[in-house]
mmCIF file of C-alpha atoms in Angstrom:
data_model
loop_
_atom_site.group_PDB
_atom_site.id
_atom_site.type_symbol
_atom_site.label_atom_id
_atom_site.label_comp_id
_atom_site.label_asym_id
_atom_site.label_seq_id
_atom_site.Cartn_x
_atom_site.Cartn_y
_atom_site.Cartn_z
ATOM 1 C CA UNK R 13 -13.679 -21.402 -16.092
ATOM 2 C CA UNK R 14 -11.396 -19.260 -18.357
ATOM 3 C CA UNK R 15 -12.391 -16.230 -16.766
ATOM 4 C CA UNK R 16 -11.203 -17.912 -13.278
ATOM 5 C CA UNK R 17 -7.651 -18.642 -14.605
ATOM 6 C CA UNK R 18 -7.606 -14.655 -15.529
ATOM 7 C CA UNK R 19 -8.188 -13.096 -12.420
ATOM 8 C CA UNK R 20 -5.232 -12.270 -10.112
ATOM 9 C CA UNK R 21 -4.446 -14.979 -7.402
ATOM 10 C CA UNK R 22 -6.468 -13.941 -4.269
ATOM 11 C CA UNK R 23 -9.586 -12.960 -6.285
ATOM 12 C CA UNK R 24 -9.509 -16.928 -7.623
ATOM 13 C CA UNK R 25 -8.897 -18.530 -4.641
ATOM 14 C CA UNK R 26 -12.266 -16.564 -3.307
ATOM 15 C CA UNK R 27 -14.150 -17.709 -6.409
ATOM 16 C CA UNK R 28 -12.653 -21.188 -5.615
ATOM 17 C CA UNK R 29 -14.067 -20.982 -2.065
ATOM 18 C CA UNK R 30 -17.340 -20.146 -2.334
ATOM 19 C CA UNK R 31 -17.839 -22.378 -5.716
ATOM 20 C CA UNK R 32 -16.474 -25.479 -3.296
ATOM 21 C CA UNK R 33 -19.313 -24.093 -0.495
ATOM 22 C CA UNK R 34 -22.119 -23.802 -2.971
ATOM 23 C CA UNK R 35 -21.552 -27.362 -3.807
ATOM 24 C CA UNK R 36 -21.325 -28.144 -0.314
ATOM 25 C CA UNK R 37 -24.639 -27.129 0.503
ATOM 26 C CA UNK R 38 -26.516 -27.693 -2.768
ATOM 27 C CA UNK R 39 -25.517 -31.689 -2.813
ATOM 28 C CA UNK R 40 -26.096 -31.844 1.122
ATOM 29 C CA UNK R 41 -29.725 -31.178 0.514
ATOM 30 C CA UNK R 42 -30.386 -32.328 -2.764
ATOM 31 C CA UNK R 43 -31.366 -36.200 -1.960
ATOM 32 C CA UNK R 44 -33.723 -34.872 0.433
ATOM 33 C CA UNK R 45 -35.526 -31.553 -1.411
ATOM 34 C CA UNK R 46 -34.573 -32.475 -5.240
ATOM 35 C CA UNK R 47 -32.346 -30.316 -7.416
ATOM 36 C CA UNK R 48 -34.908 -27.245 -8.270
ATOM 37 C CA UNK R 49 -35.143 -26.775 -4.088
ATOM 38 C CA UNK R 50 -31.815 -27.392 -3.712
ATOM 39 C CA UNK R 51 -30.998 -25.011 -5.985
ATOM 40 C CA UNK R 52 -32.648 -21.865 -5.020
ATOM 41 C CA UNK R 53 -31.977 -22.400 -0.920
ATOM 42 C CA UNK R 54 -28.650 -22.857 -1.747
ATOM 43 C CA UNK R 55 -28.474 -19.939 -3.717
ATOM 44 C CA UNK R 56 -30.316 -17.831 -1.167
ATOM 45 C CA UNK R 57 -28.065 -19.271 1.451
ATOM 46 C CA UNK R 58 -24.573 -18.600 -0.291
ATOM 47 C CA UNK R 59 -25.583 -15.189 -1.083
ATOM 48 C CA UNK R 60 -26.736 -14.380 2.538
ATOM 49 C CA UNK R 61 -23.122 -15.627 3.692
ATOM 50 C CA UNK R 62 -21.681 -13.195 1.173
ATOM 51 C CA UNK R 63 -23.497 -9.751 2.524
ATOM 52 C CA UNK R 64 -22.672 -10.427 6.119
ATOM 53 C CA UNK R 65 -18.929 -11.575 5.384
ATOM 54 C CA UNK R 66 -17.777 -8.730 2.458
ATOM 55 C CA UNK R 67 -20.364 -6.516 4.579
ATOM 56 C CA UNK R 68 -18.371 -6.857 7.600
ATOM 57 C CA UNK R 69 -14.619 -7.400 6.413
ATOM 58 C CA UNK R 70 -14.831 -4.792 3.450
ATOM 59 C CA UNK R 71 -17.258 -2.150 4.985
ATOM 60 C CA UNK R 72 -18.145 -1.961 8.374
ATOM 61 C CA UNK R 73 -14.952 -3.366 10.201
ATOM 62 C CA UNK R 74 -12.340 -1.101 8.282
ATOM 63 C CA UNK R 75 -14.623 1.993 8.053
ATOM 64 C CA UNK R 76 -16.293 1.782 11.844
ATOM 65 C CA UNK R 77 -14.436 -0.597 14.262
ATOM 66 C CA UNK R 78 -11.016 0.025 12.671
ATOM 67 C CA UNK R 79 -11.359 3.733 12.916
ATOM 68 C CA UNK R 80 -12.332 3.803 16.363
ATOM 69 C CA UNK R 81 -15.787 4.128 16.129
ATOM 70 C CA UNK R 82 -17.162 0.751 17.835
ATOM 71 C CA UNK R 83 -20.466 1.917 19.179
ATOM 72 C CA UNK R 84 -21.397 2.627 15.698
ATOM 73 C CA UNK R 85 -20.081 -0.648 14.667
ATOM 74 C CA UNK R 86 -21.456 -2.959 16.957
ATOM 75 C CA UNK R 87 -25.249 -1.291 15.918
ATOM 76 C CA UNK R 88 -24.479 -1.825 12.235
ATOM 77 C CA UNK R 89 -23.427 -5.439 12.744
ATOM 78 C CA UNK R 90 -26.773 -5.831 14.598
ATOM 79 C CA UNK R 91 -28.786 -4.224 12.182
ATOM 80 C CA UNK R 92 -26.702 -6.332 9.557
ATOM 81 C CA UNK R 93 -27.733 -9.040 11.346
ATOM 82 C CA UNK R 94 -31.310 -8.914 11.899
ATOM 83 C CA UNK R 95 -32.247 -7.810 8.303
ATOM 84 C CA UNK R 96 -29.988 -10.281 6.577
ATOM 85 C CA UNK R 97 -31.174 -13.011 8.659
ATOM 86 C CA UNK R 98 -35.382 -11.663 8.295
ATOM 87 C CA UNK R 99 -34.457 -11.236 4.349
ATOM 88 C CA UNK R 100 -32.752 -14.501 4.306
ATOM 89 C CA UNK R 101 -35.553 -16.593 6.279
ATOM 90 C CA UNK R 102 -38.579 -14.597 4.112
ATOM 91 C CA UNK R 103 -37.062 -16.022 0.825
ATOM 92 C CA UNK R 104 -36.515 -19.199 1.998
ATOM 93 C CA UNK R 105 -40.306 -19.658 3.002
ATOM 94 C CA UNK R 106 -41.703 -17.490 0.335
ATOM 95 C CA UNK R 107 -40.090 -19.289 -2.408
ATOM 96 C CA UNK R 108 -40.460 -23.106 -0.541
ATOM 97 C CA UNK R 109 -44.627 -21.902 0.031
ATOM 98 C CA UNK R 110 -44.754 -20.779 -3.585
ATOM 99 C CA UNK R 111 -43.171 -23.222 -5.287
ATOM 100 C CA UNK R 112 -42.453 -26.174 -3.801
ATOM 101 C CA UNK R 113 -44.865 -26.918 -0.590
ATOM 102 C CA UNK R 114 -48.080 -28.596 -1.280
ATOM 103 C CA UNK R 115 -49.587 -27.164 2.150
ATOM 104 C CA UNK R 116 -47.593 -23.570 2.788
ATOM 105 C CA UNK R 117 -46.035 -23.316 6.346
ATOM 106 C CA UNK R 118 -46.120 -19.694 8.527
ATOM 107 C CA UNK R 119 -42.952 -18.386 9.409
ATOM 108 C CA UNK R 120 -42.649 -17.925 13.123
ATOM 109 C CA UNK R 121 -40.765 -15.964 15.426
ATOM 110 C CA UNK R 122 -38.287 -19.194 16.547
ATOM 111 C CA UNK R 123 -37.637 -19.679 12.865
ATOM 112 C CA UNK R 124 -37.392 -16.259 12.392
ATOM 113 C CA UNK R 125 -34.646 -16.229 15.125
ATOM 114 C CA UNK R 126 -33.057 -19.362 14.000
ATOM 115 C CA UNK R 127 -31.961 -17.432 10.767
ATOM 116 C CA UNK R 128 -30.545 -14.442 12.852
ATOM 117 C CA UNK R 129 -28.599 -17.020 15.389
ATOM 118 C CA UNK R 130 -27.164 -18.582 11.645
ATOM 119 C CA UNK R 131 -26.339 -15.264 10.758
ATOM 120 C CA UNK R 132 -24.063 -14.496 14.184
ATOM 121 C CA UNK R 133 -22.266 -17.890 13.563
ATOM 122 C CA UNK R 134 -21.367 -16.342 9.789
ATOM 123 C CA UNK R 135 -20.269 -13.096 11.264
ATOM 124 C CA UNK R 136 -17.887 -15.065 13.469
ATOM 125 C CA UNK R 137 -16.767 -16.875 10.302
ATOM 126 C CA UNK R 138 -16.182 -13.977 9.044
ATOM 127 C CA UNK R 139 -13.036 -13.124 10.726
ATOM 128 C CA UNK R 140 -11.521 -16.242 9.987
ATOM 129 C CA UNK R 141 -12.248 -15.510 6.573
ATOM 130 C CA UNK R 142 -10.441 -11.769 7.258
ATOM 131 C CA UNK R 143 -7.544 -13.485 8.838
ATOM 132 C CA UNK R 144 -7.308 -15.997 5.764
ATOM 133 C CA UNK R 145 -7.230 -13.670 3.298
ATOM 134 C CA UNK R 146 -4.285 -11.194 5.216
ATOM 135 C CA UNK R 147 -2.277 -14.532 5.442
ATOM 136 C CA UNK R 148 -2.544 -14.774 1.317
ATOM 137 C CA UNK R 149 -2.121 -11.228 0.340
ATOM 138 C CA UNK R 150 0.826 -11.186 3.154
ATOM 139 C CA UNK R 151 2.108 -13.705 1.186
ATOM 140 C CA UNK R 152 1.519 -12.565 -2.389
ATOM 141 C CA UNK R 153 3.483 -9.079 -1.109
ATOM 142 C CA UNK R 154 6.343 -10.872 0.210
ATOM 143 C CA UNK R 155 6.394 -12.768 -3.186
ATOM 144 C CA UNK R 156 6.497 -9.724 -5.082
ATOM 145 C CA UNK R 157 9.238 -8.074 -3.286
ATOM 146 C CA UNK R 158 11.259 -11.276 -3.353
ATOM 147 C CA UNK R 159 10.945 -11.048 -7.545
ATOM 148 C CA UNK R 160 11.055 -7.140 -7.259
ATOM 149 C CA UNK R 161 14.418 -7.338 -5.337
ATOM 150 C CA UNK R 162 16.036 -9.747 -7.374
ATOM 151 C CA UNK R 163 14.915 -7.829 -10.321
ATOM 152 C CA UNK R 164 16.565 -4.852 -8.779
ATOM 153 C CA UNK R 165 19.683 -6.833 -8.172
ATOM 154 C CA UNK R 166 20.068 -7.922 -11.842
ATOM 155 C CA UNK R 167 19.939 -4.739 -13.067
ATOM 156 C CA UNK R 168 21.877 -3.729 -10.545
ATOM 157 C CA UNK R 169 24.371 -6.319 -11.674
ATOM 158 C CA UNK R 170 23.655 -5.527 -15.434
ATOM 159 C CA UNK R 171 24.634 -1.968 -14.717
ATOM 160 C CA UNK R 172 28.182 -2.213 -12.518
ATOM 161 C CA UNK R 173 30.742 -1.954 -15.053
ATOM 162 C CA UNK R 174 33.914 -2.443 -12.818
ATOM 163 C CA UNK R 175 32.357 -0.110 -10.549
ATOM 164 C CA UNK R 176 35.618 -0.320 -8.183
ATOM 165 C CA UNK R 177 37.667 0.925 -10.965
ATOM 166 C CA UNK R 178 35.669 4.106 -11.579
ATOM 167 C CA UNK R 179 35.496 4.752 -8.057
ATOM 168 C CA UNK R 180 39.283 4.146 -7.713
ATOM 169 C CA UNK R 181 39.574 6.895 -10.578
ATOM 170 C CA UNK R 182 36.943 8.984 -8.851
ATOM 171 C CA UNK R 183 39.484 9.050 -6.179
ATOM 172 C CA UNK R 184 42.769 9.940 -8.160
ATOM 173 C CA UNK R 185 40.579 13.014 -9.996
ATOM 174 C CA UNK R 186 39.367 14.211 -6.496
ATOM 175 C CA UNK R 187 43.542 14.083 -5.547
ATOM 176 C CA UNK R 188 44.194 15.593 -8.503
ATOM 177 C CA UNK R 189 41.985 18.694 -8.225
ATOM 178 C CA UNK R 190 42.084 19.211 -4.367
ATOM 179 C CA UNK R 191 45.306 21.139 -4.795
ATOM 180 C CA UNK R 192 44.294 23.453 -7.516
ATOM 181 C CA UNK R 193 40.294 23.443 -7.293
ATOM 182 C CA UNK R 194 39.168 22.736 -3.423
ATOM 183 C CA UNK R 195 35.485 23.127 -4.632
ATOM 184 C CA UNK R 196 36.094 20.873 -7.195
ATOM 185 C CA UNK R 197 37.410 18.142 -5.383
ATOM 186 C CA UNK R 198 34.574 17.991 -3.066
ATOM 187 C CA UNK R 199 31.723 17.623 -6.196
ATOM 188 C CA UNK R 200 33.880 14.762 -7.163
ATOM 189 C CA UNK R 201 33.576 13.447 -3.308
ATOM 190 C CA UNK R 202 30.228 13.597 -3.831
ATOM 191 C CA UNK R 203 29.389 12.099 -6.815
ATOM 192 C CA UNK R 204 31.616 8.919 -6.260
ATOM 193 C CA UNK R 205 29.527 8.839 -2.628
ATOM 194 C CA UNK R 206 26.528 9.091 -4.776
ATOM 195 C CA UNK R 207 27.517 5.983 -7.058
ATOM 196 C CA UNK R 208 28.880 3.917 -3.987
ATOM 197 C CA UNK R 209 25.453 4.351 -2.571
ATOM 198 C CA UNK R 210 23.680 3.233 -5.626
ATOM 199 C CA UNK R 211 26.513 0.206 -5.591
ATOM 200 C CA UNK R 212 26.714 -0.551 -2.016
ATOM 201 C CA UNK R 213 23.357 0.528 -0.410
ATOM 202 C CA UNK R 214 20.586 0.580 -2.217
ATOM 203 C CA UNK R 215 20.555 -3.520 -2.859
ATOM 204 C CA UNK R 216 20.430 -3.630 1.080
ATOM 205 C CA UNK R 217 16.726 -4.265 2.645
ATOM 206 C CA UNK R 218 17.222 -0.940 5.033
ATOM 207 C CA UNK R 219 19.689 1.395 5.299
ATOM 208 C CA UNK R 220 20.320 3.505 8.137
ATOM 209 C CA UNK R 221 18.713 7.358 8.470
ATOM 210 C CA UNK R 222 22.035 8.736 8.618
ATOM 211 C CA UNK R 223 23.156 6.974 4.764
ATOM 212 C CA UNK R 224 20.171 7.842 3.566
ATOM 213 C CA UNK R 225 20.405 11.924 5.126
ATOM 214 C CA UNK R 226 23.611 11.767 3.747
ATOM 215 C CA UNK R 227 22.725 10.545 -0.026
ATOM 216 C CA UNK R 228 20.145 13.282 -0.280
ATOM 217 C CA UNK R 229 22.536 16.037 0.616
ATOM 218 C CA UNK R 230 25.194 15.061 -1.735
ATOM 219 C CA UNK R 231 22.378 14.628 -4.465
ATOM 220 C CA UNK R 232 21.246 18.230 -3.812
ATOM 221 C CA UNK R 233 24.527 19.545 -3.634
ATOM 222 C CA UNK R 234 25.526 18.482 -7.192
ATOM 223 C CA UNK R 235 21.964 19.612 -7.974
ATOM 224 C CA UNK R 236 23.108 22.883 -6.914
ATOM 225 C CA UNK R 237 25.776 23.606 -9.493
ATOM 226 C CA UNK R 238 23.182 23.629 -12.284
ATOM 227 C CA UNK R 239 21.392 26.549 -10.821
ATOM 228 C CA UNK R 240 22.912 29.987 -11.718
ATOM 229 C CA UNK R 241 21.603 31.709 -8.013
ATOM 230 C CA UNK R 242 21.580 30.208 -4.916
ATOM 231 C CA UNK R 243 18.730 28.716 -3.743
ATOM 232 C CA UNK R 244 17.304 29.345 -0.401
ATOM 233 C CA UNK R 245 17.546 25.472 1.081
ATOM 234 C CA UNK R 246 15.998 24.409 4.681
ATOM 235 C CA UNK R 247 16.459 20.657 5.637
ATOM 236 C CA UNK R 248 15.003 19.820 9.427
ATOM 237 C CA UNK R 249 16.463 16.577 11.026
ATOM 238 C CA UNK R 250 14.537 15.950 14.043
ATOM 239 C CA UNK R 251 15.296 11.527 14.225
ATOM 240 C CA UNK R 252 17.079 8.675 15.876
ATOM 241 C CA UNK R 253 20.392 8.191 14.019
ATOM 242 C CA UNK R 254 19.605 5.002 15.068
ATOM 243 C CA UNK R 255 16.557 4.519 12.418
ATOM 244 C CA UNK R 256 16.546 1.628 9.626
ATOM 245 C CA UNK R 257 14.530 2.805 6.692
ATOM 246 C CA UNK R 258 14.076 0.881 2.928
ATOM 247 C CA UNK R 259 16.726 2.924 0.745
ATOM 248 C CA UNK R 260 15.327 5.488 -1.948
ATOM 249 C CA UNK R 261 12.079 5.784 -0.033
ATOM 250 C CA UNK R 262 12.852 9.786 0.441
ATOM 251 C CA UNK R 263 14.967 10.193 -2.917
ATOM 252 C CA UNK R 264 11.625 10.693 -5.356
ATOM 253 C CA UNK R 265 10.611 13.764 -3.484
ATOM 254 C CA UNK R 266 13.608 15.363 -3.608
ATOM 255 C CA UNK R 267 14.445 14.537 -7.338
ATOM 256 C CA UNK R 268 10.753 16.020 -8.274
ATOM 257 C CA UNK R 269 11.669 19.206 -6.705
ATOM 258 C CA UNK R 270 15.277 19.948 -8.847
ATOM 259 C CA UNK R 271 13.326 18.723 -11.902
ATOM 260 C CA UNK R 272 9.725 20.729 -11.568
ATOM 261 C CA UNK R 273 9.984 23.252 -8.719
ATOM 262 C CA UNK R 274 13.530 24.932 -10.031
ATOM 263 C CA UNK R 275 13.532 28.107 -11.979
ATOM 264 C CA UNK R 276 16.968 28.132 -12.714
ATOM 265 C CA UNK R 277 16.768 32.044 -13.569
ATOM 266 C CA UNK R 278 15.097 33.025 -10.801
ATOM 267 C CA UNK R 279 16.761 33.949 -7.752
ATOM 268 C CA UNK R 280 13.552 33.270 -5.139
ATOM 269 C CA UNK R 281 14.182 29.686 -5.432
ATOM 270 C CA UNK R 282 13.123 28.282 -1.693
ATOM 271 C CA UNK R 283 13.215 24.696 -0.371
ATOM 272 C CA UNK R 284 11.976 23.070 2.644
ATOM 273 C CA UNK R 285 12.997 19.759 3.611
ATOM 274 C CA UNK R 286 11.236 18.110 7.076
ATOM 275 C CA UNK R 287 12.254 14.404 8.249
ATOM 276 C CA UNK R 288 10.848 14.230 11.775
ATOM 277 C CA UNK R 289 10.381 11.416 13.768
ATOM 278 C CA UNK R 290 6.812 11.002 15.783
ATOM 279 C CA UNK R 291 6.800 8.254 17.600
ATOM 280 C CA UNK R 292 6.739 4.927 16.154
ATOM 281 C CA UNK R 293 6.776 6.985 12.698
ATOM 282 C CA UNK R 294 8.938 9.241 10.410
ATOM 283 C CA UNK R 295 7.553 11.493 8.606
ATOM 284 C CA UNK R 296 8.983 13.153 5.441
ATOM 285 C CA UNK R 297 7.553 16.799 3.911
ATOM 286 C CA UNK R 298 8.982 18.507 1.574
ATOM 287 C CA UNK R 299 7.977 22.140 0.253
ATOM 288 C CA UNK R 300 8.659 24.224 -3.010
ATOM 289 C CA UNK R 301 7.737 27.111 -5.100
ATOM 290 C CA UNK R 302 5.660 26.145 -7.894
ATOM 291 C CA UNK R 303 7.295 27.408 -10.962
ATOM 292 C CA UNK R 304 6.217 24.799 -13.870
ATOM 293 C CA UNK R 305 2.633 23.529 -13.212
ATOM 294 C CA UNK R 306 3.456 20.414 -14.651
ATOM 295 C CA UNK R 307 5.106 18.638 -11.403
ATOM 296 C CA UNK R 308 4.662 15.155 -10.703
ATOM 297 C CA UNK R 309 1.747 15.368 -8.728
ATOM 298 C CA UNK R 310 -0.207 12.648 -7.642
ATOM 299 C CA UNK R 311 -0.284 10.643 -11.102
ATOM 300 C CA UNK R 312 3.505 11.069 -12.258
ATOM 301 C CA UNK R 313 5.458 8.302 -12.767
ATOM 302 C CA UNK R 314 7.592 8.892 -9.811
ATOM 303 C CA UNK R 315 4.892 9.264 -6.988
ATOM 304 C CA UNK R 316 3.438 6.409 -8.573
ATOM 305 C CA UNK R 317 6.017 4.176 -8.379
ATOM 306 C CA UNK R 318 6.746 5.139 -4.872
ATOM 307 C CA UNK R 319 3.427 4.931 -4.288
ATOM 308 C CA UNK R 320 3.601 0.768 -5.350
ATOM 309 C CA UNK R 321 6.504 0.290 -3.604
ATOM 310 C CA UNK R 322 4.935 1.579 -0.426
ATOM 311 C CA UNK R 323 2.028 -0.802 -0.794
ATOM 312 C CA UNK R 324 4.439 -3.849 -1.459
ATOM 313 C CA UNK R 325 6.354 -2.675 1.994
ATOM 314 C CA UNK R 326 3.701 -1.286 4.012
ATOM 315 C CA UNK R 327 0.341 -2.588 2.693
ATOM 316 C CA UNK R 328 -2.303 0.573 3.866
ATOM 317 C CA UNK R 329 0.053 1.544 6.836
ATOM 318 C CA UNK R 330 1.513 4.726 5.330
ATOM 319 C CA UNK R 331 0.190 8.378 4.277
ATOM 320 C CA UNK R 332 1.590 9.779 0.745
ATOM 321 C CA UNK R 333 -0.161 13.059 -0.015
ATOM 322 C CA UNK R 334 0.555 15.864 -2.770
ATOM 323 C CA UNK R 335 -1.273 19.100 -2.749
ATOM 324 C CA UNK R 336 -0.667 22.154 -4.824
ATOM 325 C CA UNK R 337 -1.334 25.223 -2.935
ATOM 326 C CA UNK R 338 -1.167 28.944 -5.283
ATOM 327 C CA UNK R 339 2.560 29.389 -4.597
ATOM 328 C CA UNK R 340 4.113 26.061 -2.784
ATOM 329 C CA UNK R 341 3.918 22.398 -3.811
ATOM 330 C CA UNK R 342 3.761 20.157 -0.604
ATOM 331 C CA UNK R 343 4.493 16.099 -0.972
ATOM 332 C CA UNK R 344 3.811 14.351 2.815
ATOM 333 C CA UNK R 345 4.834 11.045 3.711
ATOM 334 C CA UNK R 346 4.297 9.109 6.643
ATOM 335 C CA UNK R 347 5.650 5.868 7.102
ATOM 336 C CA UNK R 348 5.888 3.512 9.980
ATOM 337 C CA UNK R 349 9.124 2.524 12.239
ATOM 338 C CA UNK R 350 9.491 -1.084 12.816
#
């Protein structure tokens, strides 16, 4: 049972279930039919209950019903059904006439109809298997973003060096320079808002749209003093001020863009930045010239670790998309509002 212990939780605790139920059945029938009948009807049994419960939680449910397409659903159960049930009941009396009956029986249509009724009761069972399994991966994703936070909190620890003493001198040098270098002063506003974010916000669950609107432009205003031209920058706010997001959900986008999609010698540098609210969503696009073909698309390390920690908060409720079109690189995402 090694390779049990080496799968990941909620694949073992499947193989656990239907190892206890092939058990079940195979020792309630063995006094009566002996172990070689046993055997096969349970094994014909188990693997019935399989198709019709993966069938309909892994295939038809999320691709039909879930989708909106129930007519189509509700014929594909049927017909799921009806042949699984007919299958199921022809290799139970095939093999039982063949090998084990001294006088072979006909199947008839009550039979016949017995085995679909058995296979309506799984389908039922189904969803409390569908419900199960949420609970446990629910679980498993709270777990790891319990570990994932604290992790993020000891290095977050790890990394503040009497972080109230630099941004006490932060302070002095922005007093220092305001009289002689106005411009100068406010970079150093910036940055020591920058570091009190990292300090002070991003530890925090959610962080309000406004903190987070407000980290991005002071990151893409020091971004801005590395770039010899000005760059032609559009950011759209169309949401709530009122919003709670996860910090550094947006930040990875915007990061990508200053490190693949600026030509710092080129003075047609364009950006466009898009956080919209729809409804009970916000949606974040973000657009830019394509200038070094090696951006972090969809496999970089950045889209993929936002990518992860989207899953661990949002499970399959969010849309992150990257295309590159012949002169703009697009990133989408679409995450939803609690």
């Amino acid at each position: 049972m090694n390779f049990i212990k080496n799968m990941p939780t909620l694949t073992r605790l499947q193989w656990v279930i239907w190892i206890a139920v092939f058990f079940i059945i195979f020792f309630s029938i063995l006094p009566v039919d002996g172990f070689n009948h046993a055997s096969v009807f349970t094994v014909i049994s188990v693997a019935f209950y399989l198709l019709v419960i993966y069938g309909n939680i892994k295939f038809l449910y999320p691709r039909f019903y879930e989708k909106g397409h129930r007519v189509q659903y509700v014929i594909y159960v049927v017909l799921l059904l009806v042949i699984g049930g007919v299958a199921r009941g022809f290799l139970i009396m095939y093999s039982y006439n063949t090998f084990f009956a001294s006088r072979p029986e006909k199947m008839t249509f009550s039979m016949m109809l017995n085995f679909v009724v058995a296979g309506f009761m799984t389908y039922l069972l189904s969803f409390i298997f569908r419900i199960a399994l949420a609970y446990f991966e629910i679980k498993q994703q709270s777990e790891k973003i319990l570990v994932q936070k604290s992790q993020a909190e000891l290095n977050l620890l790890k990394s503040q060096v009497q972080p109230h003493f630099l941004f006490n001198t932060l302070n002095n040098i922005y007093y220092e320079a305001y009289v002689d270098s106005p411009r100068t002063a406010k970079l150093v506003e910036q940055l020591s808002n920058i570091m009190r974010y990292f300090v002070d916000e991003s530890p925090k669950d959610e962080v309000s749209i406004n903190t987070e609107i407000q980290f991005l432009e002071n990151y893409i205003a020091l971004e801005k003093i590395r770039i010899r031209h000005e760059i032609d920058i559009s950011f759209i706010q169309d949401c709530s001020p009122h919003l709670q997001i996860p910090p550094m959900l947006l930040m990875t986008f915007v990061e990508n863009i200053f490190k693949h999609g600026i030509d710092k010698a080129s003075i047609d540098n364009k950006i466009e930045l898009a956080l919209v609210q729809q409804g009970r969503y916000l949606t974040f696009e973000t657009k830019n010239r394509i200038f070094n073909q090696k951006a972090d698309a969809a496999g970089g390390f950045g889209i993929q670790n936002l990518r992860k920690r989207l899953e661990l908060l949002y499970g399959n409720k969010f849309e992150l998309t990257i295309s590159n079109g012949e002169e703009m690189f697009t990133a989408f995402l679409k995450i939803p509002l609690a």
